[in-house]
Each structure stands twice: as C-alpha cells, then as structure tokens.
Short mmCIF file of C-alpha atoms in Angstrom, two decimals:
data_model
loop_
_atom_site.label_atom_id
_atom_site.label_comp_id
_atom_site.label_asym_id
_atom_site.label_seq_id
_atom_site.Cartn_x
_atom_site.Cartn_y
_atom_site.Cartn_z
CA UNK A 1 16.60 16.89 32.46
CA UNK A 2 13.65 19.04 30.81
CA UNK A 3 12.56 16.90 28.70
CA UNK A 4 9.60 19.23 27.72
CA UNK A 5 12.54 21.98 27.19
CA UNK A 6 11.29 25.81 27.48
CA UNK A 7 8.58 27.49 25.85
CA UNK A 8 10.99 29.57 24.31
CA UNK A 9 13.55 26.51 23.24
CA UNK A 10 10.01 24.76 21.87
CA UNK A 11 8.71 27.58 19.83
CA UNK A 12 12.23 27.90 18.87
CA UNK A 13 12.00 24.31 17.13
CA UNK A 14 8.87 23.91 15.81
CA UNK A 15 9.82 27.00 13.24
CA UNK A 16 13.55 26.07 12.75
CA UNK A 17 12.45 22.35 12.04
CA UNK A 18 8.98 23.41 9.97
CA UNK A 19 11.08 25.89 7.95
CA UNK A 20 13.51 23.37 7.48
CA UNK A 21 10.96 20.75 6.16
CA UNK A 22 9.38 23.14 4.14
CA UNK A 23 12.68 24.08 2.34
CA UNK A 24 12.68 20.16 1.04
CA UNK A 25 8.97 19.77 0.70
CA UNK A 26 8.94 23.04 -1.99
CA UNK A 27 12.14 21.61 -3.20
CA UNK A 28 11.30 17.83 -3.66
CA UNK A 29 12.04 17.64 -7.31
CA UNK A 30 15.50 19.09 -7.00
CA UNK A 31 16.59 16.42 -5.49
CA UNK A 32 18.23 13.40 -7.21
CA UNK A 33 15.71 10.87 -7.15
CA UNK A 34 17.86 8.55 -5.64
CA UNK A 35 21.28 8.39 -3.43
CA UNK A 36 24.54 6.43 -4.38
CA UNK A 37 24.54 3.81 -1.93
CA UNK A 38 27.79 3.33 0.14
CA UNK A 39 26.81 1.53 2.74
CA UNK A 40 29.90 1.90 4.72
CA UNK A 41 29.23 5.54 4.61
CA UNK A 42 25.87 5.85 6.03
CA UNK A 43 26.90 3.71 8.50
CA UNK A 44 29.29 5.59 9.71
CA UNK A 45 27.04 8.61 9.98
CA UNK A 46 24.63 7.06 11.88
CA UNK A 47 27.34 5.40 14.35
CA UNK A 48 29.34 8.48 14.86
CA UNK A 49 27.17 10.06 17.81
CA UNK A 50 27.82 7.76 20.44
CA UNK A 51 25.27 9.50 22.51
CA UNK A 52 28.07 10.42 25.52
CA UNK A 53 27.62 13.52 24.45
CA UNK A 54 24.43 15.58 23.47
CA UNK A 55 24.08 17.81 20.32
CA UNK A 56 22.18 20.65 20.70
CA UNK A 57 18.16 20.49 19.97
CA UNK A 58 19.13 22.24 16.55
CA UNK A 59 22.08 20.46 16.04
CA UNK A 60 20.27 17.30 16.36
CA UNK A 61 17.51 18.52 13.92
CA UNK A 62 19.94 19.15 11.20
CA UNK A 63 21.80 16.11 11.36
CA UNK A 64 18.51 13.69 10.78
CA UNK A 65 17.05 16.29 7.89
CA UNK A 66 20.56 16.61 6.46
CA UNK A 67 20.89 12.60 6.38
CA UNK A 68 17.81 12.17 4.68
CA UNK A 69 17.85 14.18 2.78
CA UNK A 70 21.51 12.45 1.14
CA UNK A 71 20.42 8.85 1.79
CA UNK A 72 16.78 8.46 0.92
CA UNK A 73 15.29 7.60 -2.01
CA UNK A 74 13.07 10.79 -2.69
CA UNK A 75 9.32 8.95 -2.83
CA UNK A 76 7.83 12.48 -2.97
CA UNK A 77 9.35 13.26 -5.85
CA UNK A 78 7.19 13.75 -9.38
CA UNK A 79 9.60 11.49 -10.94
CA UNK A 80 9.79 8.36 -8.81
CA UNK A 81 7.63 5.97 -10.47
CA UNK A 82 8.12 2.63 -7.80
CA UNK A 83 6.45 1.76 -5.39
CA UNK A 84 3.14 2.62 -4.09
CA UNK A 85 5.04 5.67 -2.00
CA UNK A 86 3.52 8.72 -3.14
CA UNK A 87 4.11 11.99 -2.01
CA UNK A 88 2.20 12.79 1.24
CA UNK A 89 -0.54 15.43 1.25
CA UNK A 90 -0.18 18.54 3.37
CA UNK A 91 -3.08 17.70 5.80
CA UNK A 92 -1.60 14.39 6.28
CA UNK A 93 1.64 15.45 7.69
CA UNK A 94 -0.31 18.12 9.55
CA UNK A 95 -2.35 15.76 11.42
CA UNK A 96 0.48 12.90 11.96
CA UNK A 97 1.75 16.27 14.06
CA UNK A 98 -1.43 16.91 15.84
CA UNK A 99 -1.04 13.00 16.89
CA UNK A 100 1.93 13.06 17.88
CA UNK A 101 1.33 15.63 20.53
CA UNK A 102 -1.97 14.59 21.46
CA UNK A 103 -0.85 10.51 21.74
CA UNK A 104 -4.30 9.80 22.23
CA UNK A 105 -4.24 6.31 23.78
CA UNK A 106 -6.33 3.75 21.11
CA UNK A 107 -7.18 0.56 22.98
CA UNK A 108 -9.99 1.90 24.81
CA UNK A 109 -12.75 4.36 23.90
CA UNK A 110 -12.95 6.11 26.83
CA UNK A 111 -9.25 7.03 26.67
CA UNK A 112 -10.20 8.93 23.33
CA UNK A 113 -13.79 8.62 22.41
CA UNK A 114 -13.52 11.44 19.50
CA UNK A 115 -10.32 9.79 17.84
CA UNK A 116 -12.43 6.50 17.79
CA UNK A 117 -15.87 7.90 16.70
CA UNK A 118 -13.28 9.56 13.77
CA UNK A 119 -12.01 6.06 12.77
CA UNK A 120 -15.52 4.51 13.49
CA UNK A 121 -16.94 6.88 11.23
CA UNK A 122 -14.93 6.43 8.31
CA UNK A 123 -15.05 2.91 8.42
CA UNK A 124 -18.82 3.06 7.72
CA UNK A 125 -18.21 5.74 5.08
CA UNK A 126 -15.78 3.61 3.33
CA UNK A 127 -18.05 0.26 3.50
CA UNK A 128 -20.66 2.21 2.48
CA UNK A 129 -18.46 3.74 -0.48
CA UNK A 130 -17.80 -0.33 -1.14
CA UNK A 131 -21.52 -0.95 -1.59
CA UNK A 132 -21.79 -3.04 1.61
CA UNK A 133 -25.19 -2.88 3.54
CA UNK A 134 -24.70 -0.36 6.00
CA UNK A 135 -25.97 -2.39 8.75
CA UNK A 136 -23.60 -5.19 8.59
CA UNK A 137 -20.23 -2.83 8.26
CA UNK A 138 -17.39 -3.23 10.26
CA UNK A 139 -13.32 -2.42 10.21
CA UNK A 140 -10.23 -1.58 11.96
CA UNK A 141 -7.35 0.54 11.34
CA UNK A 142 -4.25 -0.97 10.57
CA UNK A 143 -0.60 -0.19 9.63
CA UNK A 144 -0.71 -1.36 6.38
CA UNK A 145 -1.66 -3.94 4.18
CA UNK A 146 0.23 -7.07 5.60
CA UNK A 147 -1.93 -6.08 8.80
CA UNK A 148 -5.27 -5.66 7.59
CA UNK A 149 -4.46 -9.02 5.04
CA UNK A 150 -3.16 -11.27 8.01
CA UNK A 151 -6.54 -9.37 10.49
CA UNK A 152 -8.24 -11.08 6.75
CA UNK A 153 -7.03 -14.63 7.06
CA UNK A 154 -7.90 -14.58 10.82
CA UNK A 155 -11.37 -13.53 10.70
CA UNK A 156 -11.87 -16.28 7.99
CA UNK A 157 -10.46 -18.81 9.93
CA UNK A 158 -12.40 -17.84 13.04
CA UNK A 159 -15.85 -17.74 11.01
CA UNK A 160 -15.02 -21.08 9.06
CA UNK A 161 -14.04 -22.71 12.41
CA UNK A 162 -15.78 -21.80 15.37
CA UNK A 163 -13.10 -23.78 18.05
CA UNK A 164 -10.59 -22.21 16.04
CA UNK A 165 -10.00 -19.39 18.67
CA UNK A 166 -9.69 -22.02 21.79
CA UNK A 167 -8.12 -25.00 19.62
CA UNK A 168 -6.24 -23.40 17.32
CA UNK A 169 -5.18 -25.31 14.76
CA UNK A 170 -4.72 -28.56 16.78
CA UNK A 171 -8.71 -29.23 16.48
CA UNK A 172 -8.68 -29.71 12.16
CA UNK A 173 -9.39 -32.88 10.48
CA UNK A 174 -7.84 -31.73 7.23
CA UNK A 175 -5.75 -29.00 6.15
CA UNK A 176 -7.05 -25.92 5.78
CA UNK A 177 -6.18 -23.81 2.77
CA UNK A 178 -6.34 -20.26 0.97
CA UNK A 179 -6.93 -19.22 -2.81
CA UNK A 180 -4.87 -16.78 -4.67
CA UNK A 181 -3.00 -16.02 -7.68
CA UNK A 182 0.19 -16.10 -8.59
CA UNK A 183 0.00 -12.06 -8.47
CA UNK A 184 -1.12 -11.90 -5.06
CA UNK A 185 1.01 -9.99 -2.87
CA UNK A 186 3.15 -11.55 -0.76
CA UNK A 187 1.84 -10.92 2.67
CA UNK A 188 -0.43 -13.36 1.87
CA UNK A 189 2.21 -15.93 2.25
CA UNK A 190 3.40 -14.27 5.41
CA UNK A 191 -0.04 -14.13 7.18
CA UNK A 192 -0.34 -17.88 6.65
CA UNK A 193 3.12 -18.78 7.99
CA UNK A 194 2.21 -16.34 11.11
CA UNK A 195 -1.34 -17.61 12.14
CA UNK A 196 0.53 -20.88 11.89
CA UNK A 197 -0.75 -22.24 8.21
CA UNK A 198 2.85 -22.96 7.02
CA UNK A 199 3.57 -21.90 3.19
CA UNK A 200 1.65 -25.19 2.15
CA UNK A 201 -1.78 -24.22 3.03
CA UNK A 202 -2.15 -21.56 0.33
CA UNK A 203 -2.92 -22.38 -3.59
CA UNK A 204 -1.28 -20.84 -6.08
CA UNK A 205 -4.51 -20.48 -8.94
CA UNK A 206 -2.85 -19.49 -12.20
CA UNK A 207 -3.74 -16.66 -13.95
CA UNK A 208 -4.85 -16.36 -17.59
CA UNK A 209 -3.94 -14.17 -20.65
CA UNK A 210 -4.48 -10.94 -19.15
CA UNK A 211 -3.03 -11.35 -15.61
CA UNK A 212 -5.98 -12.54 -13.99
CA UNK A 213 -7.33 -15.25 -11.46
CA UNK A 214 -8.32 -18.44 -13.85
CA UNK A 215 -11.76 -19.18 -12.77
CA UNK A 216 -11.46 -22.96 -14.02
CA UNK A 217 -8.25 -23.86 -12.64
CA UNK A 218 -9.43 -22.00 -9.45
CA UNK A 219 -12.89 -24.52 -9.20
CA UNK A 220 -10.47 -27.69 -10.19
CA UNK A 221 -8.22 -26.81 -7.59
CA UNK A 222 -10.54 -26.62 -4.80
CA UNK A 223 -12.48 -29.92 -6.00
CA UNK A 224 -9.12 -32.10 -5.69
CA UNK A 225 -8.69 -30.17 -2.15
CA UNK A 226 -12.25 -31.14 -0.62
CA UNK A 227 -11.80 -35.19 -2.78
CA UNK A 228 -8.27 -35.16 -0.19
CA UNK A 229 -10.44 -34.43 2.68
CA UNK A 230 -8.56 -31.18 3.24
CA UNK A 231 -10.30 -27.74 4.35
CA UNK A 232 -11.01 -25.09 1.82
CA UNK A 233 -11.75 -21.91 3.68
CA UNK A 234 -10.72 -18.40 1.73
CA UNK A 235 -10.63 -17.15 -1.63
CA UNK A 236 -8.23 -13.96 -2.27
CA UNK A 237 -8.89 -11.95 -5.08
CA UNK A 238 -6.62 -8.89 -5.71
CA UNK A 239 -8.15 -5.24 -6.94
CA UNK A 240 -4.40 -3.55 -8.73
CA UNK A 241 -1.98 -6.24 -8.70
CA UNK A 242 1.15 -4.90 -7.05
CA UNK A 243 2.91 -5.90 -10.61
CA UNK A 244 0.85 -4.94 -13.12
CA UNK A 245 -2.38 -3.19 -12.03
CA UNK A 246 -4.87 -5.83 -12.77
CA UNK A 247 -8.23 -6.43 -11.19
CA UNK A 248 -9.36 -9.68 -11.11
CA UNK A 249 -12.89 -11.03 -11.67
CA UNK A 250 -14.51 -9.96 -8.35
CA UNK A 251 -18.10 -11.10 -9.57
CA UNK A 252 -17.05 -14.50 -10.63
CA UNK A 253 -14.87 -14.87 -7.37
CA UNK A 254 -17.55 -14.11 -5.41
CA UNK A 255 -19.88 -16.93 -7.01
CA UNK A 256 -16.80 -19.73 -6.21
CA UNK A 257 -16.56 -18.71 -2.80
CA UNK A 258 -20.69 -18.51 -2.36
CA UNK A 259 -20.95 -22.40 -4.24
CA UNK A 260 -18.15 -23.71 -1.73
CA UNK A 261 -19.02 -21.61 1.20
CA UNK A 262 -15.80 -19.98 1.50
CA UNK A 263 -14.51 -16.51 2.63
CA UNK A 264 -13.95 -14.05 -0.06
CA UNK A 265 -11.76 -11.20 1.01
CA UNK A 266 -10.52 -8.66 -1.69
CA UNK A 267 -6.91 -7.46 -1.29
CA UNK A 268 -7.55 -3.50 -2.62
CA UNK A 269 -4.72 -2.30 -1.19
CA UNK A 270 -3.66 -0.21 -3.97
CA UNK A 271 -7.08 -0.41 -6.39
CA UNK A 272 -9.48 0.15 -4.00
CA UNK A 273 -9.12 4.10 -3.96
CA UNK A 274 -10.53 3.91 -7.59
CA UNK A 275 -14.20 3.15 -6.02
CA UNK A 276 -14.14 7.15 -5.54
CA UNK A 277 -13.72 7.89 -9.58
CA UNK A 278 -16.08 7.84 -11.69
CA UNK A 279 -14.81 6.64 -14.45
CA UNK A 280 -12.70 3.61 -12.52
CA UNK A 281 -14.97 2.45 -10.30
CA UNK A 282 -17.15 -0.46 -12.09
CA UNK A 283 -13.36 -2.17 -12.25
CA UNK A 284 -14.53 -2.74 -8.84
CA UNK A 285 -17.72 -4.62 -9.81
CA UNK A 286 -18.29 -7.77 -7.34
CA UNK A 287 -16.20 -6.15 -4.66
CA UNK A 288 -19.62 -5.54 -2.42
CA UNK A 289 -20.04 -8.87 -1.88
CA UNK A 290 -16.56 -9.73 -0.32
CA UNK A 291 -16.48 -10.66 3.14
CA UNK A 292 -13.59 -8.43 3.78
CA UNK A 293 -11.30 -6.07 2.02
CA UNK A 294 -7.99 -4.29 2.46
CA UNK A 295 -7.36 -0.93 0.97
CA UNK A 296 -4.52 0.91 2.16
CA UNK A 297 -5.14 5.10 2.62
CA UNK A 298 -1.48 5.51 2.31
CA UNK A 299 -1.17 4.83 -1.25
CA UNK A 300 -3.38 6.72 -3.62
CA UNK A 301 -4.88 8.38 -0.76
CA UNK A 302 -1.69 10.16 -0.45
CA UNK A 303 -1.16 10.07 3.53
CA UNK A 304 2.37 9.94 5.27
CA UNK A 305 2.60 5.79 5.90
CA UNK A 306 1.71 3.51 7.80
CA UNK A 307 -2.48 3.71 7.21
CA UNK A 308 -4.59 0.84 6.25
CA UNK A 309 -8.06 -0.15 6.36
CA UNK A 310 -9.86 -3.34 7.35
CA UNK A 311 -13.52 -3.56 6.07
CA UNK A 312 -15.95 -6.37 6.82
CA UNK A 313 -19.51 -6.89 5.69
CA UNK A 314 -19.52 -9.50 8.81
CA UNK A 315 -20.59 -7.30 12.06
CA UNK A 316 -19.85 -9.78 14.51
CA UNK A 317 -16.60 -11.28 13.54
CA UNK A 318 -13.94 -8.89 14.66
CA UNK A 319 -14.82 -9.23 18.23
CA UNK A 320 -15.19 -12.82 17.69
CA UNK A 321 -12.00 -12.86 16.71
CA UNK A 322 -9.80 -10.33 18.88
CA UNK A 323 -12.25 -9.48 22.12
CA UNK A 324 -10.28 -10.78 25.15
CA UNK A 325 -11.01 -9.92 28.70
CA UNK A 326 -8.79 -8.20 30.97
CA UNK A 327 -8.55 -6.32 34.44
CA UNK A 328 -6.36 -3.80 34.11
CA UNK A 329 -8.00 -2.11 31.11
CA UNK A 330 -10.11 1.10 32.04
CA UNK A 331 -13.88 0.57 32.74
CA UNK A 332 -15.02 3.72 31.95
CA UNK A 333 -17.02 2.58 28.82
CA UNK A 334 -18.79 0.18 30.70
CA UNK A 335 -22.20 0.16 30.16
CA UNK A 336 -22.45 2.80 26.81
CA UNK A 337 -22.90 1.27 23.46
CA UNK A 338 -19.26 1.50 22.20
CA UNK A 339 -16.86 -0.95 21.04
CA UNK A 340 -13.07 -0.60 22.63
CA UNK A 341 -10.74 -0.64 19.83
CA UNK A 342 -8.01 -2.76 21.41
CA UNK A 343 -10.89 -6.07 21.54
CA UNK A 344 -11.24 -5.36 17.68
CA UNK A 345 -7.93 -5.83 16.52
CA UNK A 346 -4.61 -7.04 16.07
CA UNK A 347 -2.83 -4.25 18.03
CA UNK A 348 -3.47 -2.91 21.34
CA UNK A 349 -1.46 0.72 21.70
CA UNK A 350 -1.40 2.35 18.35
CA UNK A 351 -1.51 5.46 17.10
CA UNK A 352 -4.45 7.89 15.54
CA UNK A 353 -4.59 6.36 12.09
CA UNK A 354 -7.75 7.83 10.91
CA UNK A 355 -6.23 11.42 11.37
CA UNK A 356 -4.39 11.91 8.33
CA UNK A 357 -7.44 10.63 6.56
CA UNK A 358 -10.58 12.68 8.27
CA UNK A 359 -8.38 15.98 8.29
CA UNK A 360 -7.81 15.24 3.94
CA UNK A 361 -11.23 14.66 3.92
CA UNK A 362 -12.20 17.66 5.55
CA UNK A 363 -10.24 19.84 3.84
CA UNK A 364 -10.21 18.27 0.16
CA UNK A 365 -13.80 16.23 0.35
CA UNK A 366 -14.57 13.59 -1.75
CA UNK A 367 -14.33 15.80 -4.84
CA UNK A 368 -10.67 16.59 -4.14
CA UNK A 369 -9.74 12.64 -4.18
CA UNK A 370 -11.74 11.99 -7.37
CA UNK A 371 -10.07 14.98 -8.85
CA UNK A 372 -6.74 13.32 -7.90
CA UNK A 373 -7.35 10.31 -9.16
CA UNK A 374 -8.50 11.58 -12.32
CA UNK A 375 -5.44 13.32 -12.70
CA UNK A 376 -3.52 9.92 -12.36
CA UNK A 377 -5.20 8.31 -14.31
CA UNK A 378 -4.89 10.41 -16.85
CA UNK A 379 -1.04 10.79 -16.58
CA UNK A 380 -1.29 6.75 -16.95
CA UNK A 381 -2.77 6.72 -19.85
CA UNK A 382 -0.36 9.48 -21.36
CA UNK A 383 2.37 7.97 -20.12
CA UNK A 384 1.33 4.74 -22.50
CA UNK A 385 0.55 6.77 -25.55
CA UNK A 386 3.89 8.11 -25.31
CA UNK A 387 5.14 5.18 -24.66
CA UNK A 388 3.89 3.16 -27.85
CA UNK A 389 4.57 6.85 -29.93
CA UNK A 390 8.30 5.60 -29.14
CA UNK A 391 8.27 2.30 -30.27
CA UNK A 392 8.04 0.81 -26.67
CA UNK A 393 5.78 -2.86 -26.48
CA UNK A 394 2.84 -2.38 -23.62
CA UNK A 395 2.56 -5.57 -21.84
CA UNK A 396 -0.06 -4.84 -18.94
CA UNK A 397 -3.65 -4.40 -19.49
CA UNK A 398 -5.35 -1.92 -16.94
CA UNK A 399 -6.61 1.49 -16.18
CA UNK A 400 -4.66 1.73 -13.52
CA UNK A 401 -1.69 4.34 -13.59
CA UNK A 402 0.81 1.50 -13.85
CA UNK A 403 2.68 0.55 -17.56
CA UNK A 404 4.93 -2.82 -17.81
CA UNK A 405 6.54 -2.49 -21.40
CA UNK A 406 10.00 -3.43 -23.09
CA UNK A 407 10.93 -2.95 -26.71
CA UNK A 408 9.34 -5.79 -28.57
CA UNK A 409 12.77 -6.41 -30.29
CA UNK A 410 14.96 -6.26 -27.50
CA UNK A 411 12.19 -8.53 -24.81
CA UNK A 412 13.91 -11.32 -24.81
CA UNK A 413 17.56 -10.04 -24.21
CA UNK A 414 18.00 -11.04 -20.55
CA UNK A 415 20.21 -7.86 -19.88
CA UNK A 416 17.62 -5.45 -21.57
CA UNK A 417 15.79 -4.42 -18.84
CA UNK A 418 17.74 -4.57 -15.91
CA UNK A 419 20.44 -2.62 -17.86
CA UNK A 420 18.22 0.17 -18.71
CA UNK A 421 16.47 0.33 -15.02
CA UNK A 422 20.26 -0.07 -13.24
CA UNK A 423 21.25 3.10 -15.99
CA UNK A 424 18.06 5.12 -15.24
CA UNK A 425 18.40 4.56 -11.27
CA UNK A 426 22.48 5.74 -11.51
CA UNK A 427 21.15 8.55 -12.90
CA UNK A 428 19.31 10.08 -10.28
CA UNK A 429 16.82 11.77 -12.66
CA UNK A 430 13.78 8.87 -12.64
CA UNK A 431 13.06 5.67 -10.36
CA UNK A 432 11.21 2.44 -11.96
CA UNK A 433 11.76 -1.09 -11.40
CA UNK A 434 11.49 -4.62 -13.22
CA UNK A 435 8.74 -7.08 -12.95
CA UNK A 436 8.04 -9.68 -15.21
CA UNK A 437 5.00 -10.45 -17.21
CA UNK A 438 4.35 -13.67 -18.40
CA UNK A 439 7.75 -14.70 -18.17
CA UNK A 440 9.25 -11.92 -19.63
CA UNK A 441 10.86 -9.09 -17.52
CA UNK A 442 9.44 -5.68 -18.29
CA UNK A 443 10.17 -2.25 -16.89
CA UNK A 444 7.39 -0.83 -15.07
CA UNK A 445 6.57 2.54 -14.27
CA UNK A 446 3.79 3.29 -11.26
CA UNK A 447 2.59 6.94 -11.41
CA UNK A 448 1.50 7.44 -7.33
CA UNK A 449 2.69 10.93 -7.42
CA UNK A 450 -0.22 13.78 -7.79
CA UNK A 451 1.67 15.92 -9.00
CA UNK A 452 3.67 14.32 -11.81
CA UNK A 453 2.79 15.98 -14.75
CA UNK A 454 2.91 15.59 -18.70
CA UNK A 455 6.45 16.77 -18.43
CA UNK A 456 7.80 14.28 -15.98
CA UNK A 457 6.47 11.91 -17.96
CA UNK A 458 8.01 13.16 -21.58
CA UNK A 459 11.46 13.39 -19.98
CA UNK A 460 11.03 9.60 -18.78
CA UNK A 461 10.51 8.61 -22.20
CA UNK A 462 13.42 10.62 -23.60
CA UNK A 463 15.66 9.43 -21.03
CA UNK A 464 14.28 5.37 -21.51
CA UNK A 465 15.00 6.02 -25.89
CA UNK A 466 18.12 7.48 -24.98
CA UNK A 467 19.49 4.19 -22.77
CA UNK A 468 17.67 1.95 -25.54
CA UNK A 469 19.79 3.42 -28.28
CA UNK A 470 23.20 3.16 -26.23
CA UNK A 471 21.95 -0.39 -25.75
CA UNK A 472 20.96 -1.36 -28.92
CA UNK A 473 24.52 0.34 -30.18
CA UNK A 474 26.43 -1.66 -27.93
CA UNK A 475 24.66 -4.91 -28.34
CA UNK A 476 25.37 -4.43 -32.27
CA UNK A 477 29.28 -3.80 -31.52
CA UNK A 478 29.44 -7.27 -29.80
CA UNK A 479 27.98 -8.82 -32.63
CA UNK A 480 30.60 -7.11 -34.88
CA UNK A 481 33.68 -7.64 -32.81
#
C-alpha cells in the first residue's frame, strides 16, 4: 500500500477535490439552509461501506462532499443566523491545508520553532490589543472556548492555592467556589465538574434588567460564602452572552474581585473580536484588568473551527500550572530562552492553531477585521430596524449583531415561538433558534456571516410576518370553533 499514492494520482486530487469544494463554496447560498433529518437514512449512508472493499481515491472524495453536502446544516450560508458558525474565510481554509501537510509537531519548540514564534506572537498582539501590560502577557492556543475556560478555572485555582497542583483538592479547608451569571455559558459548569469542583462549587449571581451580572447580589453572595468558611476564588464575567449579546460590567467586576482578592477571568469568546472596532470596543471597558480571558478566533474572526485563545496578564502562571518534566521529550531547546508549548497547556500534540489566524492577518490586516465587523454590526442593527418597522417586540439590549424579539401580542403564547422557528427551519430558506429572555422565549437571530447582506436580512423578515400571520389566523380559528 502507497499510502502517499503517485504524483500523478496526488495532483490528480488536489484539483478534482479543490474544484469540487469550490463548486459549494461559490454556491453556498443555493443550498437549503438546512437538511430534513432522517436519521435512519444517514445512517445507512455512512454504514454502507463496510471498508472490505476500497472505493477509488475519487470515488471516496465524492461520497464525503456529496454527504455533506445533503446532511449538514449549511453554517456558511448568508442566511443561517444560529450559532456562532460563520462562514470560514478563504485564508483560513488555505492554511488549515498548509497544516495539514506540514503536521508540524506542537509540544516542543524545537520540533517547530516558526509555528510557535507565530502563535507566540499573536498572543502578545492580542494582549496587547486587550490593553494588558505587555510585559506581563501570556496565552495558549486552544480548541475552543470550553478549553481555554476550563485552562481559566485551572490557572485560578493554581494561583489561589499554591498546594493545589500536588494536593489537589484533598488539601482545602472550605469549599472553593466560582462567580457567574445565570448567562454564562455552560462550559463553565463543565470545567468545574472536570477539575473535580462538582456542579455545587459555582454561584449562580442573578442578573438585572438588562441581562447583566447584579453587582449587589454578586457582593452578598460572596459575603455569606467567606461567613460559611468556604473558599471564594474566581469571578466570571461574560463579554456577548451566548443568548443575548450582553456585556457585563467588566469595570465593576473587576473592583469585586480586587476587594476579595479573587481571579477575574472574562469569558469573550464571542465579544471579544469587537476590541478591533472602533466603534464597539469601549463595550469592552474593564476587560484589561482581567486576569485571564477567552476569545475564540473561530467566531467573528471567521476561521474554519476549532481556534481559541487563552490570554493572561499573569506571566508565570501557565507553567505553574501545566510544566511537567519528562524524559522522552526532545532536548533540543535546552538552554535558549523559549517556552515548549506542551508545559503551557492543556494539550500535548495539537495542531497549528495560530495558522488560520496569522495567514488572515497577513493577508486582510487589522483593517480588513474592523471592516468586517463593521459590516456586522451594521447588518445587526438593520436587521432590528426592520424588525420593529414590522411590528416585532426587541427584547435584547446590545450592539452586538444578535436580536431576541417576539411579537409583543403573541409573547406569551407558549407555542409562538417554537412554531414559527420549527416553520422557518422546515423551510430550508433561514436558520434561527429560541432562547428565552427573562422568562419569556424569544426568537433570536445571530448575524456571524460576513457576507449576509441587507437582502438576507429583508427576506428573513418577510418570511418571520408571513409565519406570524398563518399563526395569528390559526390561533383566531381555534377561538372561533
């Protein structure tokens, strides 16, 4: 077996499969958003090569494009308005290629000392971005948020408790515990059931009016903790809520955490790419004096997934944290200045993360991501004039290109929204989802896509009045039969 094939049979497949992703990444939008799912089905196409026998290298090709193309839901596409998925800039895909041939080896330096001064370097150009002091900056790459936010909680409790790393949690007096809203995302929740917290070491502050961290309820909570003897040792605060967008109060976080001594790490996953606009970035204010943050390159960044980034303004705690010695790592970097990546974070063997974001950096710049973000924000705040042009109730304060709104009439129907986001999924024309907002269940729209457009968005609103009347009619027929 050849696994390397020919150079013939190679150049033979890199243009039949390039020509053949470039057919659906020109064609994205003429797609249906998103597949019928028959789950029998696409079992049954996955199951029928019983790998006994071999398709051909073109064969094989076309059956995995062909298959995902019928049972994925399109994320690229200018009119899926989910999750944070968006469509995956050209450079990015280029240089998840490059990687992949390369498979430059990541735990130590001297196995690829470029691909690490890459990922080294835009770690300080990001903390710098962040306004932390550019002597004290640190960070990993990681595969996505849940990563960076349980590398978060680790640092924190390695910093707050220096056995912690040979006692583990077997050397506390009291229980320690983590500060969040009830908006944080979830991988909060998982990080502290993983390091070995359990579900009842983490807070749940409440939030006021507009979405946000209550600062008093956040200070009473931790003043009962420390009167039970237990072990306050994190504060959370969340820059673009996964649900509705909002920042919380970074500054006045950042003063609890300073009067109780307590880590402050900002989950930015989604909001932190608004630091590089203009006209977004004092949402960020307080953010430079976190301890940590987490901002994911894979959403508004636009990069193919997984690509996260760990920042801290604490230079020595990473190593404190991860370094562990071994033998039968390489030696080469012994004695040079460097750091080897594998003794700075949760993985060992992983791939080139930082790729997909120098090469969009090189070839867009700064400008070209503040130009991008411009554009969604813009396209938010179209998408909400439209919106309230129609009738349609806005329940979500933020600049952030997300909208959570219902028909003010219709809110508290318990069938309204999830009728009209089950009709506009069928459909295969849109993709949005439900999430509720002070106990009422909205339909929210995320625009991650940079290159949805004004008339995207004016076609979701027609097809959203559209569903609303044939609701409205057929909630007035019950009421007459």
């Amino acid at each position: 077996i050849n696994f390397d094939l020919t150079q013939k049979e190679r150049l033979d497949l890199f243009q039949f499969t390039i020509s053949s992703l470039e057919n659906y990444y020109k064609r994205t939008e003429a797609y249906k958003v998103s597949p019928e799912l028959d789950i029998n089905e696409i079992v049954d196409v996955v199951r029928k090569h019983d790998f006994n026998s071999n398709l051909s290298p073109r064969e094989a090709i076309s059956t995995v494009i062909a298959a995902l193309e019928k049972y994925t839901v399109h994320t690229p596409h200018p009119k899926y308005y989910g999750l944070f998925n968006p469509r995956a800039n050209f450079s990015g895909i280029i240089a998840d290629l490059i990687t992949a041939v390369f498979n430059p080896q990541m735990a130590a330096w001297s196995h690829a000392p470029y691909a690490a001064e890459v990922e080294n370097y835009l770690i300080q150009e990001f903390g710098k971005k962040f306004g932390y002091n550019a002597q004290k900056i640190d960070g990993t790459f990681a595969s996505g948020g849940t990563e960076a936010n349980l590398t978060a909680v680790l640092c924190a409790l390695n910093e707050t408790f220096p056995d912690y790393a040979n006692n583990g949690l077997m050397g506390m007096k009291g229980r320690p515990l983590i500060y969040c809203s009830t908006e944080v995302h979830h991988s909060i929740v998982r990080a502290a059931r993983t390091v070995g917290l359990g579900l009842d070491s983490v807070r749940i502050v409440n939030v006021n009016s507009d979405q946000k961290v209550d600062i008093d309820d956040l200070n009473s909570k931790i003043k009962e903790d420390l009167k039970k003897g237990n072990q306050p040792f994190m504060i959370i605060g969340t820059a673009g809520t996964t649900g509705s967008g909002v920042i919380d109060d970074l500054n006045n976080l950042s003063k609890v955490a300073n009067k109780y001594n307590l880590w402050f790490h900002v989950d930015a996953a989604y909001g932190g790419a608004a630091i590089l606009n203009k006209k977004l970035k004092n949402l960020l204010k307080g953010i430079e004096k976190s301890n940590s943050i987490t901002f994911d390159i894979h959403k508004w960044m636009s990069v193919p997934m997984g690509a996260s980034l760990f920042l801290t303004s604490n230079k020595e705690i990473l190593g404190k944290t991860f370094r562990i010695a071994t033998e039968y790592m390489p030696k080469e970097g012994n004695g040079l200045q460097i750091v080897d990546p594998f003794s700075h974070s949760i993985q060992w063997s992983r791939r080139f993360i930082g790729l997909k974001l120098y090469l969009s950096l090189l070839i867009f710049g700064w400008e070209g991501y503040e130009k991008t973000i411009e554009h969604q924000r813009k396209m938010g705040a179209f998408l909400k004039l439209k919106l309230e042009d129609s009738g349609w109730l806005i329940k979500n304060d933020t600049s952030l290109p997300i909208v959570c709104f219902t028909d003010e009439e219709l809110q508290f129907n318990s069938s309204f929204t999830s009728s009209i986001c089950q009709k506009l999924i069928a459909s295969g024309k849109t993709w949005i989802s439900v999430y509720p907002i002070g106990g009422i269940n909205t339909l929210r729209a995320c625009i991650t896509n940079y290159s949805t457009n004004e008339n995207h968005l004016e076609e979701l609103v027609m097809l959203l009045n559209e569903e609303r009347k044939k609701f409205q009619r057929k909630e007035e027929k019950v009421i007459q039969d």
